[in-house]
Amino acid sequence: MTDKRTELSDLGEFGLIDKLTQGFTTHVPQTIKGVGDDAAVISISDEEALLVTTDALLEGVHFSLMYTPLMHLGYKAVMVNLSDIYAMNGIAQQITVSIAVSNRFPVEALEELYAGIKKACDFYKIDLIGGDTTTSLSGLVISITALGRAKKSDVVYRSGAKENDLLVVTGDLGAAYMGLQLLEREKEVFKANPNIQPDLDGNDYLLERQLKPEARRDIVDLLKALEVKPTSMIDISDGLASEIFHLCKASKTGCTIYDEKVPIDAKTSMAAIEFNIDPITAALNGGEDYELLFTISQSDYDKIAGNPNLTVIGHMTDANSGVNLVDKNGALLPLKAQGWNHFSGS
Ligand code: ADP
Ligand code: MG
């Protein structure tokens, strides 16, 4: 420790991770990839790799128990982790679950949480193999580690994108963020007057995307079936813009995406307009979509063309061209990655 004081908000989440981990070198030859991708990659045989990833969800930071049913929370906490395994083009196999709880929770509440975790394990065919249980003086904390497997030759890193590769996104974006806006709005209404019933009718899709996301295991299978190995891949946890920056930084490329191509569900657009948010902003900066973002060589385009799960939204460029968005009028604008900065209070 020195006398110098740097605020966490000066570095941001990713700057902090870089700073804290920059001095570490690997001592173990089996460590193929450590910090810096969606999951670590560890050699376990000539052909096979083990994938490892950890993510924590904190009450008041990542979720509010005012509107998050504990069963959904358990399910989502697993999805957040599986998504990082699928983003390496691997298959998730096991999880460990650590919880910190205060005595304000009855046993029944934690059983609900575990019912959600079990649902996820059964549906995604993974095993709960351990964890840890401790006391929390404030909110609930759930930290999950997921383990997965892949053939080494199948693993896809953030760093493999090449200039002219096509940038592809799965599903549609921005819905989880609009679901959160709806829930936050009703929370405020409820706080002001607890007698008013929440008005969430007709918003099932957006609420599900926020409360019960599904990790895209199906895409790993689909890519295999289509015989496409992406050149790079990442999952969309912090918002499309932030993830594009990660791919570009790791791959040392630039990127151009087209506003009009970004897949946004009509329900997301309608809700965004109601909240005075440009739908593209929800898609670019909203986060929590848990879709996959990947690049493919142009020669693979015919294999994915027309697939309803996959949308080409742009292409990779040379690093000097930067990261840009072509708007509806054809103007080229530099893209900004807001993502979520946990330290700035945004
Ligand atoms: P993701 O959003 O895919 O979960 P993160 O942004 O959380 O990824 O983390 C990026 C990389 O930094 C990952 O390789 C992760 O393991 C690593 N990382 C994050 N926090 C720490 C930390 N405190 N110490 C060491 N590595 C970390
Ligand atoms: Mg990730």
PDB file of N, CA and C in Angstrom, residues 173-228:
ATOM      1  N   LEU A 173     -32.130  -8.263 -28.693  1.00  0.00           N
ATOM      2  CA  LEU A 173     -31.456  -7.532 -27.610  1.00  0.00           C
ATOM      3  C   LEU A 173     -32.329  -6.438 -27.002  1.00  0.00           C
ATOM      4  N   GLY A 174     -32.025  -6.087 -25.769  1.00  0.00           N
ATOM      5  CA  GLY A 174     -32.669  -4.937 -25.116  1.00  0.00           C
ATOM      6  C   GLY A 174     -33.882  -5.289 -24.281  1.00  0.00           C
ATOM      7  N   ALA A 175     -34.408  -6.510 -24.452  1.00  0.00           N
ATOM      8  CA  ALA A 175     -35.651  -6.879 -23.760  1.00  0.00           C
ATOM      9  C   ALA A 175     -35.448  -6.984 -22.247  1.00  0.00           C
ATOM     10  N   ALA A 176     -34.312  -7.540 -21.817  1.00  0.00           N
ATOM     11  CA  ALA A 176     -34.073  -7.705 -20.373  1.00  0.00           C
ATOM     12  C   ALA A 176     -34.001  -6.328 -19.702  1.00  0.00           C
ATOM     13  N   TYR A 177     -33.392  -5.387 -20.402  1.00  0.00           N
ATOM     14  CA  TYR A 177     -33.276  -4.031 -19.842  1.00  0.00           C
ATOM     15  C   TYR A 177     -34.649  -3.376 -19.725  1.00  0.00           C
ATOM     16  N   MET A 178     -35.483  -3.552 -20.745  1.00  0.00           N
ATOM     17  CA  MET A 178     -36.819  -2.955 -20.660  1.00  0.00           C
ATOM     18  C   MET A 178     -37.654  -3.661 -19.586  1.00  0.00           C
ATOM     19  N   GLY A 179     -37.438  -4.966 -19.414  1.00  0.00           N
ATOM     20  CA  GLY A 179     -38.106  -5.690 -18.320  1.00  0.00           C
ATOM     21  C   GLY A 179     -37.718  -5.093 -16.973  1.00  0.00           C
ATOM     22  N   LEU A 180     -36.442  -4.759 -16.836  1.00  0.00           N
ATOM     23  CA  LEU A 180     -35.955  -4.157 -15.586  1.00  0.00           C
ATOM     24  C   LEU A 180     -36.593  -2.785 -15.363  1.00  0.00           C
ATOM     25  N   GLN A 181     -36.708  -2.007 -16.432  1.00  0.00           N
ATOM     26  CA  GLN A 181     -37.330  -0.671 -16.299  1.00  0.00           C
ATOM     27  C   GLN A 181     -38.774  -0.800 -15.809  1.00  0.00           C
ATOM     28  N   LEU A 182     -39.493  -1.785 -16.370  1.00  0.00           N
ATOM     29  CA  LEU A 182     -40.891  -1.994 -15.946  1.00  0.00           C
ATOM     30  C   LEU A 182     -40.957  -2.360 -14.462  1.00  0.00           C
ATOM     31  N   LEU A 183     -40.072  -3.266 -14.045  1.00  0.00           N
ATOM     32  CA  LEU A 183     -40.077  -3.709 -12.648  1.00  0.00           C
ATOM     33  C   LEU A 183     -39.682  -2.574 -11.707  1.00  0.00           C
ATOM     34  N   GLU A 184     -38.703  -1.785 -12.129  1.00  0.00           N
ATOM     35  CA  GLU A 184     -38.276  -0.652 -11.298  1.00  0.00           C
ATOM     36  C   GLU A 184     -39.397   0.383 -11.177  1.00  0.00           C
ATOM     37  N   ARG A 185     -40.106   0.605 -12.271  1.00  0.00           N
ATOM     38  CA  ARG A 185     -41.206   1.576 -12.236  1.00  0.00           C
ATOM     39  C   ARG A 185     -42.281   1.122 -11.264  1.00  0.00           C
ATOM     40  N   GLU A 186     -42.637  -0.163 -11.354  1.00  0.00           N
ATOM     41  CA  GLU A 186     -43.687  -0.663 -10.453  1.00  0.00           C
ATOM     42  C   GLU A 186     -43.214  -0.667  -8.998  1.00  0.00           C
ATOM     43  N   LYS A 187     -41.901  -0.863  -8.801  1.00  0.00           N
ATOM     44  CA  LYS A 187     -41.362  -0.832  -7.437  1.00  0.00           C
ATOM     45  C   LYS A 187     -41.568   0.557  -6.837  1.00  0.00           C
ATOM     46  N   GLU A 188     -41.315   1.588  -7.633  1.00  0.00           N
ATOM     47  CA  GLU A 188     -41.482   2.964  -7.139  1.00  0.00           C
ATOM     48  C   GLU A 188     -42.954   3.248  -6.831  1.00  0.00           C
ATOM     49  N   VAL A 189     -43.840   2.769  -7.714  1.00  0.00           N
ATOM     50  CA  VAL A 189     -45.275   2.971  -7.496  1.00  0.00           C
ATOM     51  C   VAL A 189     -45.691   2.288  -6.193  1.00  0.00           C
ATOM     52  N   PHE A 190     -45.176   1.069  -6.005  1.00  0.00           N
ATOM     53  CA  PHE A 190     -45.520   0.286  -4.814  1.00  0.00           C
ATOM     54  C   PHE A 190     -44.997   0.956  -3.542  1.00  0.00           C
ATOM     55  N   LYS A 191     -43.764   1.500  -3.646  1.00  0.00           N
ATOM     56  CA  LYS A 191     -43.184   2.160  -2.469  1.00  0.00           C
ATOM     57  C   LYS A 191     -44.026   3.373  -2.078  1.00  0.00           C
ATOM     58  N   ALA A 192     -44.535   4.080  -3.099  1.00  0.00           N
ATOM     59  CA  ALA A 192     -45.332   5.280  -2.841  1.00  0.00           C
ATOM     60  C   ALA A 192     -46.697   4.906  -2.280  1.00  0.00           C
ATOM     61  N   ASN A 193     -47.247   3.796  -2.779  1.00  0.00           N
ATOM     62  CA  ASN A 193     -48.579   3.377  -2.306  1.00  0.00           C
ATOM     63  C   ASN A 193     -48.708   1.861  -2.387  1.00  0.00           C
ATOM     64  N   PRO A 194     -48.444   1.182  -1.281  1.00  0.00           N
ATOM     65  CA  PRO A 194     -48.441  -0.289  -1.287  1.00  0.00           C
ATOM     66  C   PRO A 194     -49.791  -0.906  -1.641  1.00  0.00           C
ATOM     67  N   ASN A 195     -50.848  -0.121  -1.693  1.00  0.00           N
ATOM     68  CA  ASN A 195     -52.155  -0.694  -2.048  1.00  0.00           C
ATOM     69  C   ASN A 195     -52.356  -0.835  -3.551  1.00  0.00           C
ATOM     70  N   ILE A 196     -51.522  -0.154  -4.318  1.00  0.00           N
ATOM     71  CA  ILE A 196     -51.684  -0.236  -5.777  1.00  0.00           C
ATOM     72  C   ILE A 196     -51.053  -1.540  -6.276  1.00  0.00           C
ATOM     73  N   GLN A 197     -51.839  -2.299  -7.041  1.00  0.00           N
ATOM     74  CA  GLN A 197     -51.335  -3.566  -7.580  1.00  0.00           C
ATOM     75  C   GLN A 197     -50.416  -3.286  -8.766  1.00  0.00           C
ATOM     76  N   PRO A 198     -49.366  -4.076  -8.939  1.00  0.00           N
ATOM     77  CA  PRO A 198     -48.472  -3.838 -10.072  1.00  0.00           C
ATOM     78  C   PRO A 198     -49.188  -3.977 -11.413  1.00  0.00           C
ATOM     79  N   ASP A 199     -48.829  -3.098 -12.344  1.00  0.00           N
ATOM     80  CA  ASP A 199     -49.440  -3.121 -13.665  1.00  0.00           C
ATOM     81  C   ASP A 199     -48.423  -3.672 -14.655  1.00  0.00           C
ATOM     82  N   LEU A 200     -48.340  -5.008 -14.715  1.00  0.00           N
ATOM     83  CA  LEU A 200     -47.319  -5.617 -15.553  1.00  0.00           C
ATOM     84  C   LEU A 200     -47.938  -6.461 -16.665  1.00  0.00           C
ATOM     85  N   ASP A 201     -49.262  -6.354 -16.806  1.00  0.00           N
ATOM     86  CA  ASP A 201     -49.961  -7.172 -17.804  1.00  0.00           C
ATOM     87  C   ASP A 201     -49.415  -6.936 -19.206  1.00  0.00           C
ATOM     88  N   GLY A 202     -49.353  -8.000 -19.979  1.00  0.00           N
ATOM     89  CA  GLY A 202     -48.976  -7.858 -21.389  1.00  0.00           C
ATOM     90  C   GLY A 202     -47.483  -7.711 -21.598  1.00  0.00           C
ATOM     91  N   ASN A 203     -46.715  -7.768 -20.525  1.00  0.00           N
ATOM     92  CA  ASN A 203     -45.269  -7.582 -20.659  1.00  0.00           C
ATOM     93  C   ASN A 203     -44.494  -8.856 -20.341  1.00  0.00           C
ATOM     94  N   ASP A 204     -45.153  -9.995 -20.522  1.00  0.00           N
ATOM     95  CA  ASP A 204     -44.531 -11.269 -20.135  1.00  0.00           C
ATOM     96  C   ASP A 204     -43.152 -11.473 -20.750  1.00  0.00           C
ATOM     97  N   TYR A 205     -43.038 -11.153 -22.040  1.00  0.00           N
ATOM     98  CA  TYR A 205     -41.767 -11.420 -22.716  1.00  0.00           C
ATOM     99  C   TYR A 205     -40.631 -10.634 -22.066  1.00  0.00           C
ATOM    100  N   LEU A 206     -40.862  -9.347 -21.839  1.00  0.00           N
ATOM    101  CA  LEU A 206     -39.808  -8.500 -21.270  1.00  0.00           C
ATOM    102  C   LEU A 206     -39.472  -8.932 -19.841  1.00  0.00           C
ATOM    103  N   LEU A 207     -40.502  -9.288 -19.079  1.00  0.00           N
ATOM    104  CA  LEU A 207     -40.270  -9.700 -17.690  1.00  0.00           C
ATOM    105  C   LEU A 207     -39.506 -11.019 -17.641  1.00  0.00           C
ATOM    106  N   GLU A 208     -39.855 -11.932 -18.535  1.00  0.00           N
ATOM    107  CA  GLU A 208     -39.138 -13.208 -18.576  1.00  0.00           C
ATOM    108  C   GLU A 208     -37.682 -13.031 -18.954  1.00  0.00           C
ATOM    109  N   ARG A 209     -37.460 -12.135 -19.891  1.00  0.00           N
ATOM    110  CA  ARG A 209     -36.073 -11.906 -20.317  1.00  0.00           C
ATOM    111  C   ARG A 209     -35.236 -11.349 -19.161  1.00  0.00           C
ATOM    112  N   GLN A 210     -35.867 -10.563 -18.286  1.00  0.00           N
ATOM    113  CA  GLN A 210     -35.151 -10.021 -17.128  1.00  0.00           C
ATOM    114  C   GLN A 210     -35.050 -11.036 -15.993  1.00  0.00           C
ATOM    115  N   LEU A 211     -36.178 -11.689 -15.703  1.00  0.00           N
ATOM    116  CA  LEU A 211     -36.222 -12.528 -14.498  1.00  0.00           C
ATOM    117  C   LEU A 211     -35.802 -13.975 -14.744  1.00  0.00           C
ATOM    118  N   LYS A 212     -36.028 -14.460 -15.969  1.00  0.00           N
ATOM    119  CA  LYS A 212     -35.728 -15.869 -16.227  1.00  0.00           C
ATOM    120  C   LYS A 212     -35.032 -16.037 -17.584  1.00  0.00           C
ATOM    121  N   PRO A 213     -33.814 -15.502 -17.680  1.00  0.00           N
ATOM    122  CA  PRO A 213     -33.092 -15.634 -18.952  1.00  0.00           C
ATOM    123  C   PRO A 213     -32.671 -17.086 -19.181  1.00  0.00           C
ATOM    124  N   GLU A 214     -32.475 -17.430 -20.428  1.00  0.00           N
ATOM    125  CA  GLU A 214     -31.964 -18.762 -20.781  1.00  0.00           C
ATOM    126  C   GLU A 214     -30.596 -18.591 -21.433  1.00  0.00           C
ATOM    127  N   ALA A 215     -29.607 -19.346 -20.959  1.00  0.00           N
ATOM    128  CA  ALA A 215     -28.288 -19.334 -21.599  1.00  0.00           C
ATOM    129  C   ALA A 215     -28.389 -20.112 -22.915  1.00  0.00           C
ATOM    130  N   ARG A 216     -27.586 -19.719 -23.922  1.00  0.00           N
ATOM    131  CA  ARG A 216     -27.793 -20.251 -25.278  1.00  0.00           C
ATOM    132  C   ARG A 216     -26.973 -21.507 -25.548  1.00  0.00           C
ATOM    133  N   ARG A 217     -27.257 -22.530 -24.799  1.00  0.00           N
ATOM    134  CA  ARG A 217     -26.655 -23.836 -25.071  1.00  0.00           C
ATOM    135  C   ARG A 217     -27.017 -24.310 -26.480  1.00  0.00           C
ATOM    136  N   ASP A 218     -28.246 -23.985 -26.877  1.00  0.00           N
ATOM    137  CA  ASP A 218     -28.716 -24.428 -28.199  1.00  0.00           C
ATOM    138  C   ASP A 218     -27.836 -23.892 -29.329  1.00  0.00           C
ATOM    139  N   ILE A 219     -27.216 -22.740 -29.105  1.00  0.00           N
ATOM    140  CA  ILE A 219     -26.384 -22.148 -30.166  1.00  0.00           C
ATOM    141  C   ILE A 219     -25.089 -22.944 -30.346  1.00  0.00           C
ATOM    142  N   VAL A 220     -24.544 -23.447 -29.249  1.00  0.00           N
ATOM    143  CA  VAL A 220     -23.339 -24.279 -29.345  1.00  0.00           C
ATOM    144  C   VAL A 220     -23.654 -25.515 -30.202  1.00  0.00           C
ATOM    145  N   ASP A 221     -24.824 -26.108 -29.958  1.00  0.00           N
ATOM    146  CA  ASP A 221     -25.248 -27.273 -30.765  1.00  0.00           C
ATOM    147  C   ASP A 221     -25.509 -26.858 -32.219  1.00  0.00           C
ATOM    148  N   LEU A 222     -26.167 -25.712 -32.374  1.00  0.00           N
ATOM    149  CA  LEU A 222     -26.503 -25.243 -33.727  1.00  0.00           C
ATOM    150  C   LEU A 222     -25.239 -25.002 -34.558  1.00  0.00           C
ATOM    151  N   LEU A 223     -24.253 -24.346 -33.956  1.00  0.00           N
ATOM    152  CA  LEU A 223     -23.014 -24.053 -34.692  1.00  0.00           C
ATOM    153  C   LEU A 223     -22.326 -25.342 -35.126  1.00  0.00           C
ATOM    154  N   LYS A 224     -22.362 -26.341 -34.237  1.00  0.00           N
ATOM    155  CA  LYS A 224     -21.776 -27.650 -34.596  1.00  0.00           C
ATOM    156  C   LYS A 224     -22.516 -28.240 -35.784  1.00  0.00           C
ATOM    157  N   ALA A 225     -23.868 -28.192 -35.698  1.00  0.00           N
ATOM    158  CA  ALA A 225     -24.681 -28.773 -36.773  1.00  0.00           C
ATOM    159  C   ALA A 225     -24.444 -28.042 -38.096  1.00  0.00           C
ATOM    160  N   LEU A 226     -24.233 -26.743 -38.017  1.00  0.00           N
ATOM    161  CA  LEU A 226     -24.010 -25.956 -39.240  1.00  0.00           C
ATOM    162  C   LEU A 226     -22.554 -26.052 -39.718  1.00  0.00           C
ATOM    163  N   GLU A 227     -21.724 -26.714 -38.885  1.00  0.00           N
ATOM    164  CA  GLU A 227     -20.285 -26.819 -39.168  1.00  0.00           C
ATOM    165  C   GLU A 227     -19.621 -25.452 -39.288  1.00  0.00           C
ATOM    166  N   VAL A 228     -19.997 -24.591 -38.339  1.00  0.00           N
ATOM    167  CA  VAL A 228     -19.382 -23.261 -38.267  1.00  0.00           C
ATOM    168  C   VAL A 228     -18.619 -23.165 -36.953  1.00  0.00           C
TER     169      VAL A 228
END
